[in-house]
PDB file of C-alpha atoms in Angstrom:
ATOM      1  CA  MET A   1       0.000   0.000   0.000  1.00  0.00           C
ATOM      2  CA  ILE A   2       1.575   3.248  -1.216  1.00  0.00           C
ATOM      3  CA  ILE A   3      -0.197   5.340   1.432  1.00  0.00           C
ATOM      4  CA  PHE A   4       1.585   3.485   4.230  1.00  0.00           C
ATOM      5  CA  SER A   5       4.916   4.109   2.526  1.00  0.00           C
ATOM      6  CA  TRP A   6       4.224   7.848   2.561  1.00  0.00           C
ATOM      7  CA  CYS A   7       3.087   7.681   6.196  1.00  0.00           C
ATOM      8  CA  ALA A   8       6.210   5.740   7.182  1.00  0.00           C
ATOM      9  CA  SER A   9       8.356   8.228   5.307  1.00  0.00           C
ATOM     10  CA  GLY A  10       6.628  11.103   7.080  1.00  0.00           C
ATOM     11  CA  ASN A  11       7.195   9.499  10.476  1.00  0.00           C
ATOM     12  CA  CYS A  12      10.908   9.077   9.759  1.00  0.00           C
ATOM     13  CA  LEU A  13      11.203  12.686   8.628  1.00  0.00           C
ATOM     14  CA  SER A  14       9.402  13.844  11.765  1.00  0.00           C
ATOM     15  CA  LEU A  15      11.780  11.870  13.990  1.00  0.00           C
ATOM     16  CA  ASN A  16      14.642  13.709  12.262  1.00  0.00           C
ATOM     17  CA  HIS A  17      12.883  17.040  12.937  1.00  0.00           C
ATOM     18  CA  GLU A  18      12.295  17.636   9.216  1.00  0.00           C
ATOM     19  CA  TYR A  19       8.776  18.798   9.891  1.00  0.00           C
ATOM     20  CA  ASP A  20       8.084  20.578   6.601  1.00  0.00           C
ATOM     21  CA  LYS A  21       9.052  17.490   4.619  1.00  0.00           C
ATOM     22  CA  ALA A  22       7.017  15.293   6.949  1.00  0.00           C
ATOM     23  CA  ILE A  23       3.969  17.472   6.385  1.00  0.00           C
ATOM     24  CA  GLN A  24       4.394  17.139   2.631  1.00  0.00           C
ATOM     25  CA  ALA A  25       4.626  13.352   2.965  1.00  0.00           C
ATOM     26  CA  PHE A  26       1.416  13.162   4.984  1.00  0.00           C
ATOM     27  CA  LYS A  27      -0.345  15.481   2.528  1.00  0.00           C
ATOM     28  CA  ARG A  28       0.706  13.145  -0.287  1.00  0.00           C
ATOM     29  CA  ALA A  29      -0.745  10.215   1.668  1.00  0.00           C
ATOM     30  CA  ILE A  30      -4.047  12.085   1.976  1.00  0.00           C
ATOM     31  CA  GLN A  31      -4.063  12.795  -1.765  1.00  0.00           C
ATOM     32  CA  LEU A  32      -3.708   9.074  -2.414  1.00  0.00           C
ATOM     33  CA  ALA A  33      -6.263   8.068   0.219  1.00  0.00           C
ATOM     34  CA  PRO A  34      -8.564  10.985   1.068  1.00  0.00           C
ATOM     35  CA  GLU A  35     -10.682   8.745   3.322  1.00  0.00           C
ATOM     36  CA  SER A  36      -7.743   7.792   5.574  1.00  0.00           C
ATOM     37  CA  ASP A  37      -8.348   9.054   9.112  1.00  0.00           C
ATOM     38  CA  TYR A  38      -4.870   7.761  10.007  1.00  0.00           C
ATOM     39  CA  ALA A  39      -3.154  10.071   7.503  1.00  0.00           C
ATOM     40  CA  TYR A  40      -5.172  13.055   8.722  1.00  0.00           C
ATOM     41  CA  THR A  41      -4.225  12.219  12.321  1.00  0.00           C
ATOM     42  CA  LEU A  42      -0.528  12.054  11.470  1.00  0.00           C
ATOM     43  CA  LEU A  43      -0.751  15.374   9.657  1.00  0.00           C
ATOM     44  CA  GLY A  44      -2.525  16.867  12.668  1.00  0.00           C
ATOM     45  CA  ASN A  45       0.191  15.625  15.002  1.00  0.00           C
ATOM     46  CA  GLU A  46       2.811  17.231  12.788  1.00  0.00           C
ATOM     47  CA  TYR A  47       1.037  20.598  12.764  1.00  0.00           C
ATOM     48  CA  SER A  48       0.701  20.363  16.544  1.00  0.00           C
ATOM     49  CA  LEU A  49       4.458  19.817  16.906  1.00  0.00           C
ATOM     50  CA  ILE A  50       5.154  23.134  15.150  1.00  0.00           C
ATOM     51  CA  ASP A  51       2.324  24.905  17.007  1.00  0.00           C
ATOM     52  CA  GLU A  52       0.090  25.290  13.957  1.00  0.00           C
ATOM     53  CA  LEU A  53      -2.776  24.495  16.279  1.00  0.00           C
ATOM     54  CA  GLU A  54      -5.716  25.582  14.111  1.00  0.00           C
ATOM     55  CA  ARG A  55      -4.489  23.450  11.223  1.00  0.00           C
ATOM     56  CA  ALA A  56      -3.866  20.584  13.619  1.00  0.00           C
ATOM     57  CA  MET A  57      -7.394  20.864  14.981  1.00  0.00           C
ATOM     58  CA  ALA A  58      -8.864  20.845  11.471  1.00  0.00           C
ATOM     59  CA  CYS A  59      -6.972  17.645  10.637  1.00  0.00           C
ATOM     60  CA  PHE A  60      -8.046  15.882  13.826  1.00  0.00           C
ATOM     61  CA  ARG A  61     -11.679  16.876  13.329  1.00  0.00           C
ATOM     62  CA  LYS A  62     -11.575  15.584   9.767  1.00  0.00           C
ATOM     63  CA  ALA A  63     -10.173  12.293  11.046  1.00  0.00           C
ATOM     64  CA  ILE A  64     -13.002  12.036  13.581  1.00  0.00           C
ATOM     65  CA  GLN A  65     -15.533  12.792  10.851  1.00  0.00           C
ATOM     66  CA  LEU A  66     -14.093   9.918   8.804  1.00  0.00           C
ATOM     67  CA  ASN A  67     -13.847   7.575  11.799  1.00  0.00           C
ATOM     68  CA  PRO A  68     -15.680   8.569  15.002  1.00  0.00           C
ATOM     69  CA  ARG A  69     -13.876   5.773  16.875  1.00  0.00           C
ATOM     70  CA  SER A  70     -10.383   7.058  16.106  1.00  0.00           C
ATOM     71  CA  TYR A  71      -9.065   7.414  19.645  1.00  0.00           C
ATOM     72  CA  LYS A  72      -5.855   8.831  18.199  1.00  0.00           C
ATOM     73  CA  ALA A  73      -7.747  11.739  16.650  1.00  0.00           C
ATOM     74  CA  TRP A  74      -9.766  12.389  19.825  1.00  0.00           C
ATOM     75  CA  ASN A  75      -6.475  12.396  21.725  1.00  0.00           C
ATOM     76  CA  GLY A  76      -5.025  14.823  19.184  1.00  0.00           C
ATOM     77  CA  VAL A  77      -7.871  17.285  19.683  1.00  0.00           C
ATOM     78  CA  ALA A  78      -7.422  17.005  23.454  1.00  0.00           C
ATOM     79  CA  MET A  79      -3.682  17.649  23.201  1.00  0.00           C
ATOM     80  CA  VAL A  80      -4.357  20.845  21.236  1.00  0.00           C
ATOM     81  CA  TYR A  81      -6.771  22.021  23.930  1.00  0.00           C
ATOM     82  CA  LEU A  82      -4.165  21.149  26.562  1.00  0.00           C
ATOM     83  CA  LYS A  83      -1.603  23.336  24.786  1.00  0.00           C
ATOM     84  CA  GLN A  84      -4.181  26.134  24.656  1.00  0.00           C
ATOM     85  CA  GLU A  85      -4.838  25.658  28.403  1.00  0.00           C
ATOM     86  CA  LYS A  86      -8.495  24.899  27.710  1.00  0.00           C
ATOM     87  CA  PHE A  87      -8.448  22.186  30.304  1.00  0.00           C
ATOM     88  CA  GLN A  88     -12.163  21.335  30.503  1.00  0.00           C
ATOM     89  CA  SER A  89     -12.304  20.833  26.738  1.00  0.00           C
ATOM     90  CA  ALA A  90      -9.120  18.760  26.929  1.00  0.00           C
ATOM     91  CA  GLU A  91     -10.637  16.589  29.658  1.00  0.00           C
ATOM     92  CA  PHE A  92     -13.796  16.001  27.597  1.00  0.00           C
ATOM     93  CA  HIS A  93     -11.845  14.845  24.546  1.00  0.00           C
ATOM     94  CA  PHE A  94      -9.400  12.712  26.540  1.00  0.00           C
ATOM     95  CA  THR A  95     -12.440  11.054  28.118  1.00  0.00           C
ATOM     96  CA  LYS A  96     -13.769  10.280  24.630  1.00  0.00           C
ATOM     97  CA  ALA A  97     -10.419   8.763  23.658  1.00  0.00           C
ATOM     98  CA  THR A  98     -10.190   6.590  26.782  1.00  0.00           C
ATOM     99  CA  SER A  99     -13.789   5.414  26.344  1.00  0.00           C
ATOM    100  CA  ILE A 100     -12.700   3.938  23.005  1.00  0.00           C
ATOM    101  CA  PHE A 101      -9.398   2.459  24.224  1.00  0.00           C
ATOM    102  CA  ARG A 102      -9.859   1.867  27.941  1.00  0.00           C
ATOM    103  CA  THR A 103      -6.615  -0.023  28.564  1.00  0.00           C
ATOM    104  CA  ASN A 104      -4.122   2.437  27.052  1.00  0.00           C
ATOM    105  CA  PRO A 105      -2.037   3.814  29.947  1.00  0.00           C
ATOM    106  CA  ASP A 106      -0.821   6.846  27.977  1.00  0.00           C
ATOM    107  CA  LEU A 107      -4.384   7.959  27.243  1.00  0.00           C
ATOM    108  CA  ILE A 108      -5.309   7.511  30.900  1.00  0.00           C
ATOM    109  CA  CYS A 109      -2.236   9.529  31.866  1.00  0.00           C
ATOM    110  CA  HIS A 110      -3.252  12.395  29.561  1.00  0.00           C
ATOM    111  CA  LEU A 111      -6.741  12.395  31.067  1.00  0.00           C
ATOM    112  CA  ALA A 112      -5.212  12.529  34.548  1.00  0.00           C
ATOM    113  CA  VAL A 113      -3.142  15.592  33.598  1.00  0.00           C
ATOM    114  CA  ALA A 114      -6.280  17.364  32.358  1.00  0.00           C
ATOM    115  CA  GLN A 115      -8.214  16.459  35.509  1.00  0.00           C
ATOM    116  CA  HIS A 116      -5.396  17.810  37.660  1.00  0.00           C
ATOM    117  CA  LYS A 117      -5.590  21.128  35.813  1.00  0.00           C
ATOM    118  CA  CYS A 118      -9.348  21.120  36.393  1.00  0.00           C
ATOM    119  CA  ASN A 119      -8.612  21.052  40.153  1.00  0.00           C
ATOM    120  CA  ARG A 120      -9.449  17.368  40.592  1.00  0.00           C
ATOM    121  CA  SER A 121      -6.008  16.194  41.630  1.00  0.00           C
ATOM    122  CA  ASP A 122      -7.271  13.310  43.784  1.00  0.00           C
ATOM    123  CA  ASN A 123      -9.184  11.885  40.820  1.00  0.00           C
ATOM    124  CA  ALA A 124      -6.104  12.377  38.667  1.00  0.00           C
ATOM    125  CA  LEU A 125      -3.971  10.399  41.122  1.00  0.00           C
ATOM    126  CA  THR A 126      -6.509   7.551  41.075  1.00  0.00           C
ATOM    127  CA  LEU A 127      -6.350   7.490  37.282  1.00  0.00           C
ATOM    128  CA  LEU A 128      -2.553   7.350  37.311  1.00  0.00           C
ATOM    129  CA  ASN A 129      -2.633   4.456  39.751  1.00  0.00           C
ATOM    130  CA  ASP A 130      -5.081   2.679  37.431  1.00  0.00           C
ATOM    131  CA  ALA A 131      -2.752   3.273  34.481  1.00  0.00           C
ATOM    132  CA  LEU A 132       0.205   1.878  36.410  1.00  0.00           C
ATOM    133  CA  LYS A 133      -1.792  -1.263  37.181  1.00  0.00           C
ATOM    134  CA  ILE A 134      -1.908  -1.786  33.411  1.00  0.00           C
ATOM    135  CA  ASP A 135       1.788  -0.996  32.917  1.00  0.00           C
ATOM    136  CA  SER A 136       3.735  -0.738  36.159  1.00  0.00           C
ATOM    137  CA  LYS A 137       6.867   0.589  34.410  1.00  0.00           C
ATOM    138  CA  ASN A 138       5.232   3.205  32.208  1.00  0.00           C
ATOM    139  CA  ALA A 139       7.683   6.098  32.495  1.00  0.00           C
ATOM    140  CA  LEU A 140       5.180   8.765  31.422  1.00  0.00           C
ATOM    141  CA  CYS A 141       2.662   7.708  34.076  1.00  0.00           C
ATOM    142  CA  LYS A 142       5.272   7.472  36.815  1.00  0.00           C
ATOM    143  CA  PHE A 143       6.650  10.900  35.924  1.00  0.00           C
ATOM    144  CA  HIS A 144       3.224  12.541  36.164  1.00  0.00           C
ATOM    145  CA  LYS A 145       2.382  10.631  39.342  1.00  0.00           C
ATOM    146  CA  ALA A 146       5.574  11.931  40.933  1.00  0.00           C
ATOM    147  CA  GLY A 147       4.781  15.469  39.784  1.00  0.00           C
ATOM    148  CA  LEU A 148       1.267  15.218  41.167  1.00  0.00           C
ATOM    149  CA  LEU A 149       2.521  13.935  44.516  1.00  0.00           C
ATOM    150  CA  LEU A 150       4.943  16.866  44.586  1.00  0.00           C
ATOM    151  CA  HIS A 151       2.034  19.255  43.955  1.00  0.00           C
ATOM    152  CA  LEU A 152       0.030  17.598  46.750  1.00  0.00           C
ATOM    153  CA  GLU A 153       3.037  18.058  49.095  1.00  0.00           C
ATOM    154  CA  ARG A 154       3.341  14.307  49.606  1.00  0.00           C
ATOM    155  CA  TYR A 155       7.105  14.541  49.311  1.00  0.00           C
ATOM    156  CA  PRO A 156       8.230  11.135  50.650  1.00  0.00           C
ATOM    157  CA  GLU A 157       5.838   9.388  48.237  1.00  0.00           C
ATOM    158  CA  ALA A 158       7.026  11.569  45.371  1.00  0.00           C
ATOM    159  CA  LEU A 159      10.629  10.722  46.242  1.00  0.00           C
ATOM    160  CA  SER A 160       9.861   6.989  46.254  1.00  0.00           C
ATOM    161  CA  GLU A 161       8.158   7.248  42.855  1.00  0.00           C
ATOM    162  CA  LEU A 162      11.077   9.174  41.366  1.00  0.00           C
ATOM    163  CA  GLU A 163      13.637   6.718  42.700  1.00  0.00           C
ATOM    164  CA  GLU A 164      11.747   3.927  40.938  1.00  0.00           C
ATOM    165  CA  LEU A 165      11.555   6.036  37.789  1.00  0.00           C
ATOM    166  CA  ARG A 166      15.297   6.671  37.966  1.00  0.00           C
ATOM    167  CA  GLN A 167      15.812   2.925  37.568  1.00  0.00           C
ATOM    168  CA  ILE A 168      13.618   2.924  34.447  1.00  0.00           C
ATOM    169  CA  ALA A 169      15.073   6.085  32.861  1.00  0.00           C
ATOM    170  CA  PRO A 170      18.490   6.661  34.433  1.00  0.00           C
ATOM    171  CA  LYS A 171      19.632   9.181  31.813  1.00  0.00           C
ATOM    172  CA  GLU A 172      16.512  11.369  31.731  1.00  0.00           C
ATOM    173  CA  SER A 173      17.264  14.900  32.925  1.00  0.00           C
ATOM    174  CA  LEU A 174      13.627  15.608  33.845  1.00  0.00           C
ATOM    175  CA  VAL A 175      13.701  12.875  36.484  1.00  0.00           C
ATOM    176  CA  TYR A 176      16.687  14.484  38.221  1.00  0.00           C
ATOM    177  CA  TYR A 177      15.042  17.893  37.878  1.00  0.00           C
ATOM    178  CA  LEU A 178      12.024  16.694  39.884  1.00  0.00           C
ATOM    179  CA  LEU A 179      14.263  14.841  42.338  1.00  0.00           C
ATOM    180  CA  SER A 180      16.019  18.139  43.014  1.00  0.00           C
ATOM    181  CA  LYS A 181      12.702  19.844  43.732  1.00  0.00           C
ATOM    182  CA  VAL A 182      11.518  17.105  46.090  1.00  0.00           C
ATOM    183  CA  HIS A 183      14.778  17.054  48.062  1.00  0.00           C
ATOM    184  CA  ARG A 184      14.677  20.832  48.428  1.00  0.00           C
ATOM    185  CA  HIS A 185      11.218  20.599  49.985  1.00  0.00           C
ATOM    186  CA  LEU A 186      12.571  17.902  52.296  1.00  0.00           C
ATOM    187  CA  LYS A 187      15.457  20.276  53.156  1.00  0.00           C
ATOM    188  CA  ASN A 188      18.005  17.812  51.815  1.00  0.00           C
ATOM    189  CA  PHE A 189      19.906  20.668  50.204  1.00  0.00           C
ATOM    190  CA  HIS A 190      23.017  18.689  49.324  1.00  0.00           C
ATOM    191  CA  TYR A 191      20.974  16.149  47.350  1.00  0.00           C
ATOM    192  CA  SER A 192      18.855  18.919  45.877  1.00  0.00           C
ATOM    193  CA  TYR A 193      21.829  20.640  44.346  1.00  0.00           C
ATOM    194  CA  MET A 194      23.453  17.359  43.344  1.00  0.00           C
ATOM    195  CA  TYR A 195      20.400  16.239  41.360  1.00  0.00           C
ATOM    196  CA  MET A 196      20.010  19.656  39.756  1.00  0.00           C
ATOM    197  CA  SER A 197      23.647  19.493  38.703  1.00  0.00           C
ATOM    198  CA  TRP A 198      23.113  16.035  37.213  1.00  0.00           C
ATOM    199  CA  SER A 199      20.016  17.254  35.400  1.00  0.00           C
ATOM    200  CA  MET A 200      22.021  20.031  33.760  1.00  0.00           C
ATOM    201  CA  ASP A 201      24.866  17.643  32.913  1.00  0.00           C
ATOM    202  CA  LEU A 202      22.409  15.357  31.121  1.00  0.00           C
ATOM    203  CA  ASP A 203      20.924  18.265  29.174  1.00  0.00           C
ATOM    204  CA  PRO A 204      23.809  20.720  28.657  1.00  0.00           C
ATOM    205  CA  LYS A 205      22.205  22.385  25.635  1.00  0.00           C
ATOM    206  CA  GLY A 206      18.877  22.945  27.375  1.00  0.00           C
ATOM    207  CA  ALA A 207      16.917  20.780  24.946  1.00  0.00           C
ATOM    208  CA  ASN A 208      14.445  19.895  27.714  1.00  0.00           C
ATOM    209  CA  ASN A 209      13.988  23.422  29.066  1.00  0.00           C
ATOM    210  CA  GLN A 210      10.484  23.713  27.626  1.00  0.00           C
ATOM    211  CA  LEU A 211       9.518  20.383  29.172  1.00  0.00           C
ATOM    212  CA  LYS A 212      10.912  21.509  32.533  1.00  0.00           C
ATOM    213  CA  GLU A 213       8.886  24.717  32.270  1.00  0.00           C
ATOM    214  CA  ASN A 214       5.806  22.626  31.510  1.00  0.00           C
ATOM    215  CA  ALA A 215       6.489  20.466  34.565  1.00  0.00           C
ATOM    216  CA  ASP A 216       6.795  23.602  36.699  1.00  0.00           C
ATOM    217  CA  LYS A 217       3.590  25.035  35.280  1.00  0.00           C
ATOM    218  CA  PHE A 218       1.683  21.846  35.998  1.00  0.00           C
ATOM    219  CA  TYR A 219       3.051  20.816  39.374  1.00  0.00           C
ATOM    220  CA  SER A 220       4.936  23.609  41.164  1.00  0.00           C
ATOM    221  CA  LYS A 221       3.201  25.950  43.575  1.00  0.00           C
ATOM    222  CA  ASP A 222       6.112  28.326  43.924  1.00  0.00           C
ATOM    223  CA  GLU A 223       8.082  29.722  41.012  1.00  0.00           C
ATOM    224  CA  ASP A 224      11.113  30.533  43.197  1.00  0.00           C
ATOM    225  CA  LEU A 225      11.646  26.976  44.398  1.00  0.00           C
ATOM    226  CA  LEU A 226      15.168  26.660  43.035  1.00  0.00           C
ATOM    227  CA  LEU A 227      16.458  30.201  43.591  1.00  0.00           C
ATOM    228  CA  GLY A 228      19.689  30.385  45.515  1.00  0.00           C
ATOM    229  CA  MET A 229      20.828  26.853  44.752  1.00  0.00           C
ATOM    230  CA  GLU A 230      24.080  28.150  43.255  1.00  0.00           C
ATOM    231  CA  ASP A 231      25.258  28.828  46.805  1.00  0.00           C
ATOM    232  CA  MET A 232      25.361  25.109  47.469  1.00  0.00           C
ATOM    233  CA  ALA A 233      27.709  24.256  44.585  1.00  0.00           C
ATOM    234  CA  SER A 234      30.603  23.428  46.878  1.00  0.00           C
ATOM    235  CA  SER A 235      28.632  20.588  48.459  1.00  0.00           C
ATOM    236  CA  VAL A 236      28.798  18.378  45.357  1.00  0.00           C
ATOM    237  CA  THR A 237      31.613  15.843  45.574  1.00  0.00           C
ATOM    238  CA  GLU A 238      33.637  14.128  42.888  1.00  0.00           C
ATOM    239  CA  ASP A 239      32.020  10.841  43.918  1.00  0.00           C
ATOM    240  CA  ASP A 240      28.621  12.348  43.068  1.00  0.00           C
ATOM    241  CA  ASN A 241      29.784  13.189  39.552  1.00  0.00           C
ATOM    242  CA  SER A 242      31.445   9.817  38.967  1.00  0.00           C
ATOM    243  CA  GLN A 243      28.266   8.048  40.069  1.00  0.00           C
ATOM    244  CA  MET A 244      26.294  10.065  37.542  1.00  0.00           C
ATOM    245  CA  GLN A 245      28.670   9.109  34.745  1.00  0.00           C
ATOM    246  CA  SER A 246      28.111   5.417  35.509  1.00  0.00           C
ATOM    247  CA  GLN A 247      24.377   5.606  34.742  1.00  0.00           C
ATOM    248  CA  SER A 248      23.210   3.745  31.613  1.00  0.00           C
ATOM    249  CA  SER A 249      21.121   5.253  28.826  1.00  0.00           C
ATOM    250  CA  LEU A 250      17.389   4.890  28.190  1.00  0.00           C
ATOM    251  CA  GLN A 251      14.962   6.831  26.011  1.00  0.00           C
ATOM    252  CA  ASP A 252      13.670  10.245  27.039  1.00  0.00           C
ATOM    253  CA  ILE A 253      10.360  10.902  28.717  1.00  0.00           C
ATOM    254  CA  GLN A 254       8.104  13.426  26.969  1.00  0.00           C
ATOM    255  CA  PRO A 255       5.533  14.444  29.623  1.00  0.00           C
ATOM    256  CA  MET A 256       3.601  16.989  27.599  1.00  0.00           C
ATOM    257  CA  ASP A 257       3.817  16.324  23.866  1.00  0.00           C
ATOM    258  CA  SER A 258       3.331  12.590  24.015  1.00  0.00           C
ATOM    259  CA  SER A 259       0.572  12.042  21.482  1.00  0.00           C
ATOM    260  CA  GLU A 260       2.978  10.125  19.233  1.00  0.00           C
ATOM    261  CA  GLU A 261       3.404   7.383  21.837  1.00  0.00           C
ATOM    262  CA  ILE A 262      -0.050   5.957  21.229  1.00  0.00           C
ATOM    263  CA  LEU A 263       0.008   6.105  17.437  1.00  0.00           C
TER     264      LEU A 263
END
């Protein structure tokens, strides 16, 4: 099937951050198969990645029109609303997606994020626990559960969740970023600075800065949480740094723009 070749080509181009070429590939797929909700969904995801949100929404809605049971398209619409901070609309559309695919932990995780932003954090935590019953090592779910526990000021539980996540994703800078925040709340300032230092070492070019800002926006109650940490630089030992270098590599977590994971 030629359409799948164009879709596969578009996915490869997207992974290489060649978004314009990926968009052209998905458009070609739609020309060949104008009734393909899958091609419209992929095109919508691509527009969403470059913040062409109105175009993304149009693609997702077209996909839903072609196939009302396309949970991927419902999820895409919800992700656009999440980016626009229209959290009630996001929750509605995530609910539609999960009603179609009830055992997908990533969809459940997205719904939990929306519920948290609708001030139903306890419900969100229940959803995340349900998702982790389906996949106990789902990094996305564990990351958001840890962030939610941090928001709820349940710091020891958040720390336990992050330590487990560190075993799953030992080279993910976002994990160490949250670990730093939790230890600062627990007044473990040495560990707080150490983990922040490791987070920066793992992401020296700041590629995850937007994701860290998203994590702060979703789960931090105080914007000045990490101010003044430079004063603790002398407390990091050489053993700390050598331990960090011994960590093995796993794939990154993408806590906000994770619609691709369920495609």
